[in-house]
mmCIF file of N, CA and C in Angstrom:
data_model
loop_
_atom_site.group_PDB
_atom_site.id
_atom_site.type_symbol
_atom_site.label_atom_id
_atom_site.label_comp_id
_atom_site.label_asym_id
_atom_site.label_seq_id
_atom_site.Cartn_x
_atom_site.Cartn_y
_atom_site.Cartn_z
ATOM 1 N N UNK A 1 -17.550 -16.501 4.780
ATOM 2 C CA UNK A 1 -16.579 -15.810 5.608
ATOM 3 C C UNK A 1 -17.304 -15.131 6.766
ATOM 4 N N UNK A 2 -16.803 -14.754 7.703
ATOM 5 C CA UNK A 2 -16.948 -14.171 8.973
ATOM 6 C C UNK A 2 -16.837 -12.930 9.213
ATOM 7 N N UNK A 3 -17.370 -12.115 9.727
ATOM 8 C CA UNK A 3 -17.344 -10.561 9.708
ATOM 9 C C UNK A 3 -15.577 -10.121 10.406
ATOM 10 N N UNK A 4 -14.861 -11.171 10.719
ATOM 11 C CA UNK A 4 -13.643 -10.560 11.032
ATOM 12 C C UNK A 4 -12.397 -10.768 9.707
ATOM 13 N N UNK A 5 -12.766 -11.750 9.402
ATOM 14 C CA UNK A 5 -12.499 -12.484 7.990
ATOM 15 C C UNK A 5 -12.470 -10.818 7.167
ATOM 16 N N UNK A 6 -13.941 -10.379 6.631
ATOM 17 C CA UNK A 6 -14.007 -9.398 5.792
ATOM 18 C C UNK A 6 -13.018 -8.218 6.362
ATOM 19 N N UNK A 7 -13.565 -7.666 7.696
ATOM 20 C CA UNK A 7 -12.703 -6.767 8.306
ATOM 21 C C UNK A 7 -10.832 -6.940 7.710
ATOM 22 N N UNK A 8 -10.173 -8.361 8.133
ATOM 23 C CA UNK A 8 -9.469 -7.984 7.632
ATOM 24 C C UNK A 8 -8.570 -7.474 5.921
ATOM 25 N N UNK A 9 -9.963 -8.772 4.917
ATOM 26 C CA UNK A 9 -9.539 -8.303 4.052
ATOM 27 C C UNK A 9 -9.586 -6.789 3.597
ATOM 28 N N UNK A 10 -10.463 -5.841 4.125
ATOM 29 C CA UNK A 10 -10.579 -4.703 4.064
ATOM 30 C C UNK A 10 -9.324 -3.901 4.470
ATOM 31 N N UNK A 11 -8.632 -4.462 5.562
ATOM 32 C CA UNK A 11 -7.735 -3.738 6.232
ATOM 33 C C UNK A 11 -6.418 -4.403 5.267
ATOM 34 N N UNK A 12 -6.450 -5.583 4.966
ATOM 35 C CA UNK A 12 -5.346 -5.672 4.133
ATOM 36 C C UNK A 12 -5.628 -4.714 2.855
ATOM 37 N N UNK A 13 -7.016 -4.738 1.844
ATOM 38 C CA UNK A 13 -6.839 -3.980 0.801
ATOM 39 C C UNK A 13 -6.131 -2.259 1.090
ATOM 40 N N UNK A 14 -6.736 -1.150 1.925
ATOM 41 C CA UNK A 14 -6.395 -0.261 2.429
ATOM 42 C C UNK A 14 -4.462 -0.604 2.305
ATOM 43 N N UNK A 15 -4.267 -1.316 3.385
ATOM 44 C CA UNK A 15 -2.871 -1.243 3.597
ATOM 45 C C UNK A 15 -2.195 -1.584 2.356
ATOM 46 N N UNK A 16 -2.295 -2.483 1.209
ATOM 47 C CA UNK A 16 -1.727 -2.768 0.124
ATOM 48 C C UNK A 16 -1.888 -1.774 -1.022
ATOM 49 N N UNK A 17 -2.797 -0.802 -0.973
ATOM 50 C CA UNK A 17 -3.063 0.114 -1.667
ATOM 51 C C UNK A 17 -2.591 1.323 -1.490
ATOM 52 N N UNK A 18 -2.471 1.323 -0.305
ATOM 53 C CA UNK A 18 -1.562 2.741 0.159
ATOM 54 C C UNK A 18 -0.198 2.827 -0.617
ATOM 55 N N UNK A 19 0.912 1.732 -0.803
ATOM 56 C CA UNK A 19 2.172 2.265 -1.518
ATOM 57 C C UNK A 19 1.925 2.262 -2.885
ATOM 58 N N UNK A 20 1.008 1.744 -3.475
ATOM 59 C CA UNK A 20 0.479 2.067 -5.225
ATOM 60 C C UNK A 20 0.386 3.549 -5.017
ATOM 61 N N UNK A 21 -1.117 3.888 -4.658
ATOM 62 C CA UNK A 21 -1.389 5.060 -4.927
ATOM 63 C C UNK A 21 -0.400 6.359 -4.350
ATOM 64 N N UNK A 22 0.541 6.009 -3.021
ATOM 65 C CA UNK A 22 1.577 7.027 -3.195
ATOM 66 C C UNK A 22 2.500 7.066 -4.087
ATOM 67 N N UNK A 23 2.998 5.997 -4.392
ATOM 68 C CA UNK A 23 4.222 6.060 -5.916
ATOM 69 C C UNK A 23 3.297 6.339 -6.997
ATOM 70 N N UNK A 24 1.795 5.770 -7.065
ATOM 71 C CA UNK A 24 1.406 6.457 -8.359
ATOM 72 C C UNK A 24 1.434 8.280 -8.866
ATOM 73 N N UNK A 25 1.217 8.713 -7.632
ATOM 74 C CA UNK A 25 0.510 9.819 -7.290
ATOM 75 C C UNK A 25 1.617 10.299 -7.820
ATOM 76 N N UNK A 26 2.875 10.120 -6.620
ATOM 77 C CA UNK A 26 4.369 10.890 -6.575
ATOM 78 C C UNK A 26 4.550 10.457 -8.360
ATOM 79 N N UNK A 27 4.800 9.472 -9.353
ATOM 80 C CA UNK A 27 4.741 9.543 -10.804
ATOM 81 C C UNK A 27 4.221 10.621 -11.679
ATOM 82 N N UNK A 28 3.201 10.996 -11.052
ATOM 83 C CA UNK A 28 2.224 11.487 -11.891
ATOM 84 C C UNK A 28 2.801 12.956 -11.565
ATOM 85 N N UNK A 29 2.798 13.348 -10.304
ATOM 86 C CA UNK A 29 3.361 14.643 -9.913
ATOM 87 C C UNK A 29 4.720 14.768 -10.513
ATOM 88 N N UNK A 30 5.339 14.304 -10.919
ATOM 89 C CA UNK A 30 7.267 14.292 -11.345
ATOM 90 C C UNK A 30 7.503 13.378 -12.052
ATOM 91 N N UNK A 31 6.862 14.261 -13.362
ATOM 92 C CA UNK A 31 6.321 12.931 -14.831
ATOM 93 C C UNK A 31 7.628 12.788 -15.659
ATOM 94 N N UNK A 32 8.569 14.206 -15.340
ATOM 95 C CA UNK A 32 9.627 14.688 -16.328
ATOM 96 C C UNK A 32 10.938 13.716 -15.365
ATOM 97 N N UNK A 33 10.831 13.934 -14.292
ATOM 98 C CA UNK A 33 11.997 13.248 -13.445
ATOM 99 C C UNK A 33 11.717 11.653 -13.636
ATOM 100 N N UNK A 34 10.751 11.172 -13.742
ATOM 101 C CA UNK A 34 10.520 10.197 -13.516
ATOM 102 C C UNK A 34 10.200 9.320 -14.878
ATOM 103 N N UNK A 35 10.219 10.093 -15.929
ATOM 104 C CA UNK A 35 10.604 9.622 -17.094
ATOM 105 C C UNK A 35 12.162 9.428 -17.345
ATOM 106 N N UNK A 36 12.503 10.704 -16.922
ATOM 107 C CA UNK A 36 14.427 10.423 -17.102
ATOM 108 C C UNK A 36 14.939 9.303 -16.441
ATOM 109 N N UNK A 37 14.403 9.290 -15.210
ATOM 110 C CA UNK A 37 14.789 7.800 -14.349
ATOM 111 C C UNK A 37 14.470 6.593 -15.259
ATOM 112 N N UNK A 38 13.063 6.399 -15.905
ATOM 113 C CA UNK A 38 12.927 5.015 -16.471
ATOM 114 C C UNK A 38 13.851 4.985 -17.610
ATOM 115 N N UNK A 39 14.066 6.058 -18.231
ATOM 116 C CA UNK A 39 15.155 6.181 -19.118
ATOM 117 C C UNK A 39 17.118 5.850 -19.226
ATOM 118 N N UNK A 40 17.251 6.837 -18.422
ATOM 119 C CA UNK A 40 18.265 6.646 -18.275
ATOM 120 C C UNK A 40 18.896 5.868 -17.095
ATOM 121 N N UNK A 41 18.046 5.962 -16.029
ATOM 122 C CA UNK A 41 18.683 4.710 -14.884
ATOM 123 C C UNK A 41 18.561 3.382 -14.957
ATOM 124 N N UNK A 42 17.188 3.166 -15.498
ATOM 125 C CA UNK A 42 16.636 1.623 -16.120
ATOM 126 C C UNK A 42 16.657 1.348 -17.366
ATOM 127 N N UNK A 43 17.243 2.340 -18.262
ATOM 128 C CA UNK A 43 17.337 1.995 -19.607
ATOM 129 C C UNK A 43 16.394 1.549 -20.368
ATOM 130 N N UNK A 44 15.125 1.860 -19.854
ATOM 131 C CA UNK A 44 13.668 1.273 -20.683
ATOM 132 C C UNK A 44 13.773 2.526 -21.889
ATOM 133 N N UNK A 45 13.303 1.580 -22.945
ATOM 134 C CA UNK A 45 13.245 2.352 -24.404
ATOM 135 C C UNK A 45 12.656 3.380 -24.528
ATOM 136 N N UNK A 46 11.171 3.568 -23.763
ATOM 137 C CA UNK A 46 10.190 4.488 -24.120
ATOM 138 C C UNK A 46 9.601 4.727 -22.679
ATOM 139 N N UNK A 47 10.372 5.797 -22.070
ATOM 140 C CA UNK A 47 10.110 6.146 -20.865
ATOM 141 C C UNK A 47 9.126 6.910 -20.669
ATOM 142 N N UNK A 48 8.466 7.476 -21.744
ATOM 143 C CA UNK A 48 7.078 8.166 -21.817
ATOM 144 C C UNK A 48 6.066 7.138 -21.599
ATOM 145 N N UNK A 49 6.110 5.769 -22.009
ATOM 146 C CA UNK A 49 5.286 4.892 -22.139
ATOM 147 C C UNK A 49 5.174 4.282 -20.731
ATOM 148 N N UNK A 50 6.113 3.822 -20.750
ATOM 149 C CA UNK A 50 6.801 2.948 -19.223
ATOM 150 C C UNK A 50 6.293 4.162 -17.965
ATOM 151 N N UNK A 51 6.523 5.590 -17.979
ATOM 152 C CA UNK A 51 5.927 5.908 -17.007
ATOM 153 C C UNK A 51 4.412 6.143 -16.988
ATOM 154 N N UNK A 52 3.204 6.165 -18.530
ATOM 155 C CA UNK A 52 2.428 6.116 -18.296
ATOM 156 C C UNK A 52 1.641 4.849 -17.803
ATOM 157 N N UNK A 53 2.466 3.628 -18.281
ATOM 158 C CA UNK A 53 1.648 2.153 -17.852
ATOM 159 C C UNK A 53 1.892 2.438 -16.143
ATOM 160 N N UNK A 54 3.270 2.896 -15.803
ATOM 161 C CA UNK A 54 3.289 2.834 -14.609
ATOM 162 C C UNK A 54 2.571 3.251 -13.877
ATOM 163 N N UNK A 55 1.795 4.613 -14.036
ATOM 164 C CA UNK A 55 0.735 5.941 -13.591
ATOM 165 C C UNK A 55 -0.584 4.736 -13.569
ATOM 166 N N UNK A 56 -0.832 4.521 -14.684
ATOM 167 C CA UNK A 56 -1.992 3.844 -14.757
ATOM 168 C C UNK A 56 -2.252 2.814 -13.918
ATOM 169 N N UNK A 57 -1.531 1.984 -14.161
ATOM 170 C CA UNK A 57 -1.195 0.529 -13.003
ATOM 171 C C UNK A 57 -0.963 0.935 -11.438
ATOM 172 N N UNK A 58 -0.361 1.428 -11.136
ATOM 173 C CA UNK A 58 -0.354 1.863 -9.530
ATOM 174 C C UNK A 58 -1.173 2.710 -9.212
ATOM 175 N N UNK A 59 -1.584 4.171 -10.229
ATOM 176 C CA UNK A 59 -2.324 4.481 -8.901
ATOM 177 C C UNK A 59 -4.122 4.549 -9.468
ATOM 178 N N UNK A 60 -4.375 4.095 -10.620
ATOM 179 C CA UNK A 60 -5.573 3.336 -11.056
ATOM 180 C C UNK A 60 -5.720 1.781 -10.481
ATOM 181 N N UNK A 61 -4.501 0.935 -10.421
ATOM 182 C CA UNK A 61 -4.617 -0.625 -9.847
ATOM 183 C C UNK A 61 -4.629 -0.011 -8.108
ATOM 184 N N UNK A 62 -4.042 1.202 -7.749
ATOM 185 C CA UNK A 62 -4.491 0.969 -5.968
ATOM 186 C C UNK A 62 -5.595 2.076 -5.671
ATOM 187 N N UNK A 63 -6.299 3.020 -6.511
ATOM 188 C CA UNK A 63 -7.373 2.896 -6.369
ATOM 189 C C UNK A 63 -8.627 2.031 -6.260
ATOM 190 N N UNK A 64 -8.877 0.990 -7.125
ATOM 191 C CA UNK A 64 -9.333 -0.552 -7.233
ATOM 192 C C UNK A 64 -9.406 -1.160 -6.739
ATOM 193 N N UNK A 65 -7.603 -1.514 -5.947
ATOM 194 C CA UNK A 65 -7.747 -2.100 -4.830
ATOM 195 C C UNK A 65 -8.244 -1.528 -3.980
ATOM 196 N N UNK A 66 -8.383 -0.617 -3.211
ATOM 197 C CA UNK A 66 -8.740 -0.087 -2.101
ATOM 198 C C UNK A 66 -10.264 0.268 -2.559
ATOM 199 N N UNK A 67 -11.022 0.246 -3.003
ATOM 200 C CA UNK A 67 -12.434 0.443 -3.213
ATOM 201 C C UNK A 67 -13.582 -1.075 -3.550
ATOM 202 N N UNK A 68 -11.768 -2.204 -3.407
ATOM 203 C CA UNK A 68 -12.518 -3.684 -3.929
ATOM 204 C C UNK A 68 -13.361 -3.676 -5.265
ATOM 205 N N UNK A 69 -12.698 -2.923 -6.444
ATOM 206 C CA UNK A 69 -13.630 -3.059 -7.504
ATOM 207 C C UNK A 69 -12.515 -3.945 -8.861
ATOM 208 N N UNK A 70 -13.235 -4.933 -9.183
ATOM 209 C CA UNK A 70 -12.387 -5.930 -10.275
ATOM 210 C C UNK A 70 -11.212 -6.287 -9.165
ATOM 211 N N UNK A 71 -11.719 -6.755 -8.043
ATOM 212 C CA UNK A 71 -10.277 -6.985 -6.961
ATOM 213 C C UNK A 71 -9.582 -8.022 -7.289
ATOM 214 N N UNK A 72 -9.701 -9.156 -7.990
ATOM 215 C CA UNK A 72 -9.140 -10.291 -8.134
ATOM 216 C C UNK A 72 -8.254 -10.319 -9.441
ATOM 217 N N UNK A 73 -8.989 -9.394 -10.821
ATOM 218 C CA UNK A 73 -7.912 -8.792 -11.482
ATOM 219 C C UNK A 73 -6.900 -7.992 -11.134
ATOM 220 N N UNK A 74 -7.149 -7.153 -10.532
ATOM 221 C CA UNK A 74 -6.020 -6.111 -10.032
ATOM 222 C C UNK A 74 -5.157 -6.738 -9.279
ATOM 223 N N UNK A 75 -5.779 -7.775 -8.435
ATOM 224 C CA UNK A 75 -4.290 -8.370 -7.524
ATOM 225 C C UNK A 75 -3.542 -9.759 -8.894
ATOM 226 N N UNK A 76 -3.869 -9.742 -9.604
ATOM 227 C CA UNK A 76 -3.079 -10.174 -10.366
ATOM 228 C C UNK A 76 -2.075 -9.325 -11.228
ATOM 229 N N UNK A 77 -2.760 -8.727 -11.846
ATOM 230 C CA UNK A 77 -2.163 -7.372 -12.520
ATOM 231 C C UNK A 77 -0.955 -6.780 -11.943
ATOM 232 N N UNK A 78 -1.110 -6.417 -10.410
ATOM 233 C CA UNK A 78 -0.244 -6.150 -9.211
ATOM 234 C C UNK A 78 0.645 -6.662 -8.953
ATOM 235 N N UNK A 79 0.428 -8.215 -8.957
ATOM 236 C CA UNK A 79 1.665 -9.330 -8.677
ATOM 237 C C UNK A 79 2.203 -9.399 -9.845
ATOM 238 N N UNK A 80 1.526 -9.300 -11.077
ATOM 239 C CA UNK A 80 2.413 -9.595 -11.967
ATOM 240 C C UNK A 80 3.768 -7.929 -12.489
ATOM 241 N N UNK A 81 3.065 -7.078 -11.565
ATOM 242 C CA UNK A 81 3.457 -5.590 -11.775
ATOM 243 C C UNK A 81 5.109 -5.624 -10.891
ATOM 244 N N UNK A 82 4.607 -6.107 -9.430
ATOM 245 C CA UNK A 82 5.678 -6.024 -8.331
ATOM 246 C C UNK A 82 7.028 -6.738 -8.796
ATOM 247 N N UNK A 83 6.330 -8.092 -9.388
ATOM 248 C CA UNK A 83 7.182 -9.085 -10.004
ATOM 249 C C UNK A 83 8.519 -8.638 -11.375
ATOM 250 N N UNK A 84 7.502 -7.759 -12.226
ATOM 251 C CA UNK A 84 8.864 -6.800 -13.029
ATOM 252 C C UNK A 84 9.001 -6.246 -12.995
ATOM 253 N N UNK A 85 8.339 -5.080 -11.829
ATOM 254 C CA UNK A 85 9.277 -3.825 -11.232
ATOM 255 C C UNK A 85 10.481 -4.743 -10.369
ATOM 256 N N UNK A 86 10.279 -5.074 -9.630
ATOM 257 C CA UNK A 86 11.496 -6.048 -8.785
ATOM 258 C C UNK A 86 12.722 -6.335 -9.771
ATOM 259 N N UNK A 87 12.448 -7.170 -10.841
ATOM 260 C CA UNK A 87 13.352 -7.421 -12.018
ATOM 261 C C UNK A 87 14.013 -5.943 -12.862
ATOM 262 N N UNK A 88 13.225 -5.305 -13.050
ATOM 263 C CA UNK A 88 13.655 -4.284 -13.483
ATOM 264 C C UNK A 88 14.217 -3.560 -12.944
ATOM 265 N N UNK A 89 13.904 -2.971 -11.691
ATOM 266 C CA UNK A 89 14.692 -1.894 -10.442
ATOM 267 C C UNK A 89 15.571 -2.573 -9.672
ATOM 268 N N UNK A 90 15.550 -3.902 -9.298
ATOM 269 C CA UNK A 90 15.578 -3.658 -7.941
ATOM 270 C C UNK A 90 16.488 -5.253 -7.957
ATOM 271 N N UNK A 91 17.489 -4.988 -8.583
ATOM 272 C CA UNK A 91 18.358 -6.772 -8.966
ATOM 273 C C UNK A 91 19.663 -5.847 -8.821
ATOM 274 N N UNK A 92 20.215 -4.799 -8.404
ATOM 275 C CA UNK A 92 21.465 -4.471 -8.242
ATOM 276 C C UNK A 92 21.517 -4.733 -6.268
ATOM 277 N N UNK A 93 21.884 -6.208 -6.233
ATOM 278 C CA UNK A 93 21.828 -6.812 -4.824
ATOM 279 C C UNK A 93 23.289 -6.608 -3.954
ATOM 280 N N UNK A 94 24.157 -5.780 -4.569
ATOM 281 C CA UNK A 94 25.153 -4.672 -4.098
ATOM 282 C C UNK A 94 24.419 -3.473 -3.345
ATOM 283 N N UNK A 95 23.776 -3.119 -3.656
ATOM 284 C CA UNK A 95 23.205 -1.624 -2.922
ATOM 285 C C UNK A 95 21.832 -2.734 -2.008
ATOM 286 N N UNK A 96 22.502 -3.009 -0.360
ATOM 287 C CA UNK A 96 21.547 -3.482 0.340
ATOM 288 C C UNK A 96 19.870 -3.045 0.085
ATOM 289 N N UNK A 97 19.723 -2.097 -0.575
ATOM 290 C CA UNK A 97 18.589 -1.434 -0.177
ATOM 291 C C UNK A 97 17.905 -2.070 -1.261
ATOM 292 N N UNK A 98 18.478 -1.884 -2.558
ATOM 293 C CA UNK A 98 17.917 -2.889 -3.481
ATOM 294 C C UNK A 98 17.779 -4.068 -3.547
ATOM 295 N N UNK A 99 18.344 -4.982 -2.773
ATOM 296 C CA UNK A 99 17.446 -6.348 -2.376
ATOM 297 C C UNK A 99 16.902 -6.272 -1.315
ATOM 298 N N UNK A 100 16.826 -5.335 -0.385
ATOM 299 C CA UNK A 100 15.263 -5.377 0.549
ATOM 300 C C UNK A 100 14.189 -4.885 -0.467
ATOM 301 N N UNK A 101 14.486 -4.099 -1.381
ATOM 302 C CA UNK A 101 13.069 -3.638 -2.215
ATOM 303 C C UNK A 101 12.721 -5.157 -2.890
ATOM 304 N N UNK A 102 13.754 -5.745 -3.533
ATOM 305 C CA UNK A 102 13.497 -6.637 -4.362
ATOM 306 C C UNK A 102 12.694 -7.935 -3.507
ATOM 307 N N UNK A 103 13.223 -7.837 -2.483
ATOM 308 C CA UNK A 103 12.156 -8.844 -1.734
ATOM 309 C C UNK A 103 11.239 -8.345 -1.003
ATOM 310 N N UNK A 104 11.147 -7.044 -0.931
ATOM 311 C CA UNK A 104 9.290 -6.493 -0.757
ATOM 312 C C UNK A 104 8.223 -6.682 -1.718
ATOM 313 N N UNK A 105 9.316 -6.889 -3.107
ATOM 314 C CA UNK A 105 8.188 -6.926 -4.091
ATOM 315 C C UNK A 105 7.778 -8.044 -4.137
ATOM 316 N N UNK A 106 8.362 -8.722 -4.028
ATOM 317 C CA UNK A 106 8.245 -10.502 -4.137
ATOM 318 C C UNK A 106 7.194 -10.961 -3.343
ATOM 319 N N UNK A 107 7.026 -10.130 -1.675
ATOM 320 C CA UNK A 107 6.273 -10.261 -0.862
ATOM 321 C C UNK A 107 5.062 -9.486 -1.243
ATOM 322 N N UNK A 108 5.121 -8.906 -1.519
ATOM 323 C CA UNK A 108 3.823 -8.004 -1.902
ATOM 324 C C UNK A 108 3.258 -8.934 -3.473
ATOM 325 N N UNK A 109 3.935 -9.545 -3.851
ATOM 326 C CA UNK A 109 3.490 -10.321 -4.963
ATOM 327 C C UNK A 109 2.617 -11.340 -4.376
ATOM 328 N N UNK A 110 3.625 -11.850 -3.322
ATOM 329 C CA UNK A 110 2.398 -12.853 -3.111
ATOM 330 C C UNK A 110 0.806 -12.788 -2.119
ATOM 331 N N UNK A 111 0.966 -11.717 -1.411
ATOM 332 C CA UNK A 111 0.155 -11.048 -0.788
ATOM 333 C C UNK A 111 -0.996 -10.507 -2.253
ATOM 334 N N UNK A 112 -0.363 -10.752 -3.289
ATOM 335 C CA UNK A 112 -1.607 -10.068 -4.577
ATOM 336 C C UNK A 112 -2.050 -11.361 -5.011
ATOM 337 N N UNK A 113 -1.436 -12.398 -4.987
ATOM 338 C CA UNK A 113 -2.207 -13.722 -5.293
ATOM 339 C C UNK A 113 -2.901 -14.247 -4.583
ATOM 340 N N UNK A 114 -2.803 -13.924 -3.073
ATOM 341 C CA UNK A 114 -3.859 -14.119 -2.276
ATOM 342 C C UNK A 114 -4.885 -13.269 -2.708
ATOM 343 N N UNK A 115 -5.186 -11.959 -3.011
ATOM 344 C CA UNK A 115 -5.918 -11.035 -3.364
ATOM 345 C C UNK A 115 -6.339 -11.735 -4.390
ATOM 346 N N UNK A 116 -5.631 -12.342 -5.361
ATOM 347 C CA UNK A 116 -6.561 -12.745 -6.693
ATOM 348 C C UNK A 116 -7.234 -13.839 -6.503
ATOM 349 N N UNK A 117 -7.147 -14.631 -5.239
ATOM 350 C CA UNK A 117 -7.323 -16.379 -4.692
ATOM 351 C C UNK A 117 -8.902 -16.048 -4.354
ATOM 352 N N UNK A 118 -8.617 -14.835 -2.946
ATOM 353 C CA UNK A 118 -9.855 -14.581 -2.282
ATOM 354 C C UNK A 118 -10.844 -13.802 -3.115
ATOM 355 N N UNK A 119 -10.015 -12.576 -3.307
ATOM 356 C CA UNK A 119 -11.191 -11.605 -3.438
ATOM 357 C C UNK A 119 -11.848 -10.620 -2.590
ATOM 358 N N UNK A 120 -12.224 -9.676 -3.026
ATOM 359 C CA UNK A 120 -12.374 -8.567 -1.745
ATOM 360 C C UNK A 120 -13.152 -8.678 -0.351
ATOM 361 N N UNK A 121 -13.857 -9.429 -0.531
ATOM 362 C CA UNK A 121 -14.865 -9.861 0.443
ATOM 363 C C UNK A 121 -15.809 -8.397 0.670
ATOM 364 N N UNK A 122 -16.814 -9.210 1.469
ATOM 365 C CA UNK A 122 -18.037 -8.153 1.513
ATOM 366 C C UNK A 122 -17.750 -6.517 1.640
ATOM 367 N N UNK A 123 -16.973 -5.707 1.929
ATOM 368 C CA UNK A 123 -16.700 -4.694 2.021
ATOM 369 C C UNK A 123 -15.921 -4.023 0.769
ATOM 370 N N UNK A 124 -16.895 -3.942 -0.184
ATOM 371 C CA UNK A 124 -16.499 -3.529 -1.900
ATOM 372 C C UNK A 124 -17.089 -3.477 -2.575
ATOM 373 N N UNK A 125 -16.799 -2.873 -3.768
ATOM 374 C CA UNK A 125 -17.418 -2.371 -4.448
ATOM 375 C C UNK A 125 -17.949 -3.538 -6.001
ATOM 376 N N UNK A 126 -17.243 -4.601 -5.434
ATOM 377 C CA UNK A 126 -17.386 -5.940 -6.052
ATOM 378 C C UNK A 126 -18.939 -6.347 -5.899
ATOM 379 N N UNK A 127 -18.692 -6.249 -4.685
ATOM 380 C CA UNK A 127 -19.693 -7.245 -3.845
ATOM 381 C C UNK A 127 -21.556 -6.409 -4.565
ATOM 382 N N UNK A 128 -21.170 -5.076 -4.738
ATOM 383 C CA UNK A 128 -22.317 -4.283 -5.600
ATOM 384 C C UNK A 128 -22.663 -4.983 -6.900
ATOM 385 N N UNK A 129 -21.339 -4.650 -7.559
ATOM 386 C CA UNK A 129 -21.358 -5.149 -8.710
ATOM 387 C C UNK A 129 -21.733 -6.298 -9.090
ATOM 388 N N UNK A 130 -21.648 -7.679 -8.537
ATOM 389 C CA UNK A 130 -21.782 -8.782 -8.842
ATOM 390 C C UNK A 130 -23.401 -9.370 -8.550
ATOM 391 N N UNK A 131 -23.775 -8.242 -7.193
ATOM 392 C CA UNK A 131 -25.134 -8.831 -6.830
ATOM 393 C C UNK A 131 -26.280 -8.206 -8.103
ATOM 394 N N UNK A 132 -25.947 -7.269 -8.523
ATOM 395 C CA UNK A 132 -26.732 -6.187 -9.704
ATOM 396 C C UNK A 132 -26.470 -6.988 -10.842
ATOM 397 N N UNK A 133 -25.857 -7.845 -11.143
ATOM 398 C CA UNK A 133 -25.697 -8.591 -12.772
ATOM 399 C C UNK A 133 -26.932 -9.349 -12.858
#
């Protein structure tokens, strides 16, 4: 790859990581609201659980991403994340807003399989890791 090549995967990781780690963050900050939501708005069984995978996965998976470390897991993890949050939230295609989310996720899904295709490229914490084995 080419030093503009890396540049942008850098600038894509940054930008794809930014809405993880703010919804993670905002989860983590409004653990009680945001349990009642997985509960009672989404009807998930164990909304204690469901919001900790969620905490963990967004804003541990967009820390990761954005530091390029295990980048090719995480953009799987991610796509496969966007893919049943979408199913889960975001299928009441009456409320316009919920099928623009539902097809952000879809898009951002596949924007994570590119992530799992490529890989972080030279600007990561990968690129440490892999040369030190």
């Amino acid at each position: 790859m080419d030093r503009t090549q890396d540049i942008a995967l850098l600038l894509g990781r940054i930008l794809m990581s930014w809405i993880f780690i703010s919804g993670g963050w905002g989860k983590l900050l409004a653990a009680t609201a945001t349990q009642a939501a997985f509960g009672q708005r989404y009807g998930l069984p164990l909304p204690l659980l469901a919001w900790l995978v969620a905490v963990v996965v967004e804003l541990g998976g967009g820390f990761a991403l954005l530091l390029g470390l295990y980048t090719r897991c995480v953009g799987l993890v991610l796509a496969v994340w966007c893919v049943a949050t979408a199913l889960v939230a975001h299928t009441n295609f009456a409320e316009r807003i919920q099928e623009i989310q539902f097809h952000k996720n879809m898009a951002m899904a596949g924007g994570f399989l590119y992530v799992f295709a490529i890989g972080a490229g030279i600007y990561s914490l990968d690129r440490i890791r892999l040369r030190y084995r």
